[in-house]
């Protein structure tokens, strides 16, 4: 007997919906094995990871706060990936957005600048992210440079720019030499939605982005263009769609969204610009985008789920003394299973009898 | 060579027998209990429409795929072929329809790659020259493949097969890419191979050829064997009936067509290809009048693809007045802008070029419809309008499909082609450029498509049809021009375009001066 992958005549809608769930289930099984090897009770561990955070209003809010940047970035990435444009550098675009947005906060710090500061910061952040994303986009269109490499390498450049600024010119003079800017003024801070907790207005912006993306992809000609260029490049050219313009467009939009997420994170939950503002949001968002089937509503759900693993991971580190890196292992395994299960949408597995080979 | 025992009596034993061959792909039966006997010294035709199961059957005989049921017998003894090398070892050789040649390598290097490599390169080259001389298939072993014509490339494949001294030679639609004169040369070679006592299996759907060349014909339809007959005692029409399973509608030409001013003009178009092995277009000029169908004949690879993309706007011409659509200089306009001028295009490749295979028909209606119809309002897609376009096309062109709006890839070739052609025709274009309108399409669908093109031109549209099918061109065109090495001949009236005349032009002769001898020289005979 042997297993063969057989092409389906049409894509299976059922599997398209079930595949992420199957991937999650397989991830849980694999993780349980890891916990057993670490000598922990897998049931307790999974409870701490996935159930405990849902039982407390504070952690529920934290999940929304963590999910917000993930979802916003993943929406932008999904546009790229649908168009076969491989932007892997959202982390860098996130950091640069945080930097360009923070610039306004730094120069207006201590002045009596009006409430225009925050909206202007958000615009600056989005612009900064978009411009940073233009580098790999233009290199690809002009020189045919592989955008996977260029966008990824620019992450480290962005990281070092941020590092330089907060240790050098932008360092808070009263900050006891800590590498951080001065705390942002209230007009440069994203307002919170509740009296306690960190739930902030950026979450609402994320929801709006999800809705806008859903409408654009499902209903607009631009969304159609993105899908055709990704699915059938030659047919797209025949339709009159330019793949090169779309590289620019998708990089610009995803860079802008990552940059926006970056400045919201800095002006919101963090409150200052400092190194380590991102626990790898830009990379985790890649998993969110695929787990959400590159579909805006799917990404909303997937983002909340991945945020849960961040929060659960912190909880498990405290209560079970497992390393925080286990969360990253967990996310990696999840991406692996998501991509593997996706092949079932176009293929079916069949068991066939092997015939003895002719001599 | 192998003809040690010249056999001609009918009491001889079959060389290869296929008995009850069945091949199943999922729920689809590509071959359903097919039996066929191949005798030495006989040319056996395998007839059938595209998708009838011809390729599957010969791939099984060549060891490329394994049958789900049934068996092969070689000289009466049951065999299992685990791969093409197994088949070659027994003396089965095959010439494929699509050549597997490396353009940048020489003839000898290409042949060496296909052989087992037990002899030195020099010895192999010498044998190659010897075999090609013996059979009147001249080839220069040192020449790079990209310099050769399609006919010469096919010669490499045939010589490569002959160098294995096969007992059975399988040829998959060998004349599809040849001019009529080149085909005649091939038939001479095949007759000689038959005389040497080899068995030949000849796959084709050109019935005249089969009647002329073959001793026996096996006809497949929907994976099943319909009949084995003597093609010489059948008529082309009776064999066509067996292939299709029904009478084929005659295409009705419109009487006394009124032509108007030229609606599509090509003016002195010269263009470099974007692919290093593509064809340069050289000084192409042509006018297509409103109300006429102008056919462009030619062997594949003589610049037809390049011409199509220059007309569609997928590649821009050097000057804006190289292409003029209804009086507007369009050479530098995009595909979308050309569609807005009332032009429509049907490319050769159905899946991946004419349609996005994994998208629904409604989305594929939008693919070309977004430019110049009411499917897009303020940047948003009017879904009901795209569905309506699918419904109208389905009804007008009898597109058969499992549900209202399936994925393009799930349609059969003929039905998808009807959809693609219908999608463009229903926009009532002023100019229509179609490449290979009925390539690989069943006869019923082909008749529908040809009729639709004739009717469209009857309504005043200028229709340019690029095709390799001479029968199709003479059937529907008013005038025919021929492409050769990137140049386009002056069009000649279809009524005066005999196969011989077209064949000479396809071989590169100029219409005034050509003598038969010169052309044979030009095609390398």
CSV table of C-alpha atoms in Angstrom, one decimal, chain A residues 6-11 215-216 218-222 224 227-228 231-241 346 350 355-359, chain B residues 26 67 80 82 308 314 335-336 339 345 347 349 352-353 355-359 363 366-368 370 376 379-381 383 403 406-407 410 423:
chain,number,residue,atom,x,y,z
A,6,UNK,CA,-4.4,13.1,-6.2
A,7,UNK,CA,-5.4,16.4,-7.8
A,8,UNK,CA,-9.0,17.4,-7.1
A,9,UNK,CA,-11.1,18.6,-10.1
A,10,UNK,CA,-12.3,21.6,-8.0
A,11,UNK,CA,-11.0,23.0,-4.8
A,215,UNK,CA,-14.7,44.8,1.1
A,216,UNK,CA,-11.8,45.6,-1.2
A,218,UNK,CA,-14.3,40.7,-2.2
A,219,UNK,CA,-16.0,43.5,-4.1
A,220,UNK,CA,-13.5,45.8,-5.8
A,221,UNK,CA,-11.8,45.5,-9.1
A,222,UNK,CA,-8.5,46.2,-7.3
A,224,UNK,CA,-9.8,41.1,-8.3
A,227,UNK,CA,-6.1,37.8,-6.9
A,228,UNK,CA,-5.7,37.3,-10.7
A,231,UNK,CA,-3.3,33.0,-9.4
A,232,UNK,CA,-2.6,33.3,-13.1
A,233,UNK,CA,0.1,35.9,-14.0
A,234,UNK,CA,-0.2,35.5,-17.8
A,235,UNK,CA,-4.0,35.8,-17.7
A,236,UNK,CA,-3.6,38.9,-15.6
A,237,UNK,CA,-1.3,40.4,-18.2
A,238,UNK,CA,-3.9,39.5,-20.8
A,239,UNK,CA,-6.5,41.2,-18.7
A,240,UNK,CA,-4.5,44.4,-18.8
A,241,UNK,CA,-3.2,44.2,-15.2
A,346,UNK,CA,-6.2,21.0,-4.1
A,350,UNK,CA,-5.6,8.2,-1.4
A,355,UNK,CA,1.9,-3.5,-7.6
A,356,UNK,CA,5.1,-5.5,-7.6
A,357,UNK,CA,7.4,-3.8,-10.1
A,358,UNK,CA,8.1,-5.7,-13.3
A,359,UNK,CA,11.6,-7.1,-13.4
B,26,UNK,CA,-10.0,9.2,-10.0
B,67,UNK,CA,-2.5,0.6,-16.8
B,80,UNK,CA,5.1,-5.3,-18.0
B,82,UNK,CA,8.2,-0.3,-15.8
B,308,UNK,CA,-0.6,38.2,-31.3
B,314,UNK,CA,0.6,42.5,-24.1
B,335,UNK,CA,-4.6,45.9,-23.6
B,336,UNK,CA,-7.3,47.7,-21.6
B,339,UNK,CA,-10.4,46.9,-25.6
B,345,UNK,CA,-8.6,39.1,-28.4
B,347,UNK,CA,-5.2,33.8,-27.2
B,349,UNK,CA,-3.7,29.0,-24.5
B,352,UNK,CA,-3.6,30.3,-17.8
B,353,UNK,CA,-3.7,32.9,-20.6
B,355,UNK,CA,-8.6,32.3,-18.4
B,356,UNK,CA,-7.4,32.0,-14.8
B,357,UNK,CA,-7.9,28.2,-14.4
B,358,UNK,CA,-8.8,28.2,-10.7
B,359,UNK,CA,-11.2,31.1,-10.8
B,363,UNK,CA,-14.5,36.1,-12.6
B,366,UNK,CA,-14.6,40.0,-15.6
B,367,UNK,CA,-11.1,39.3,-16.8
B,368,UNK,CA,-11.6,40.8,-20.2
B,370,UNK,CA,-13.7,44.9,-16.9
B,376,UNK,CA,-17.3,47.7,-12.9
B,379,UNK,CA,-14.1,50.6,-8.8
B,380,UNK,CA,-16.5,47.9,-7.5
B,381,UNK,CA,-17.5,44.7,-9.3
B,383,UNK,CA,-21.4,40.6,-9.4
B,403,UNK,CA,-23.2,24.2,-12.3
B,406,UNK,CA,-17.8,26.6,-11.9
B,407,UNK,CA,-14.1,27.1,-12.0
B,410,UNK,CA,-13.3,22.1,-14.6
B,423,UNK,CA,-17.2,36.1,-24.0
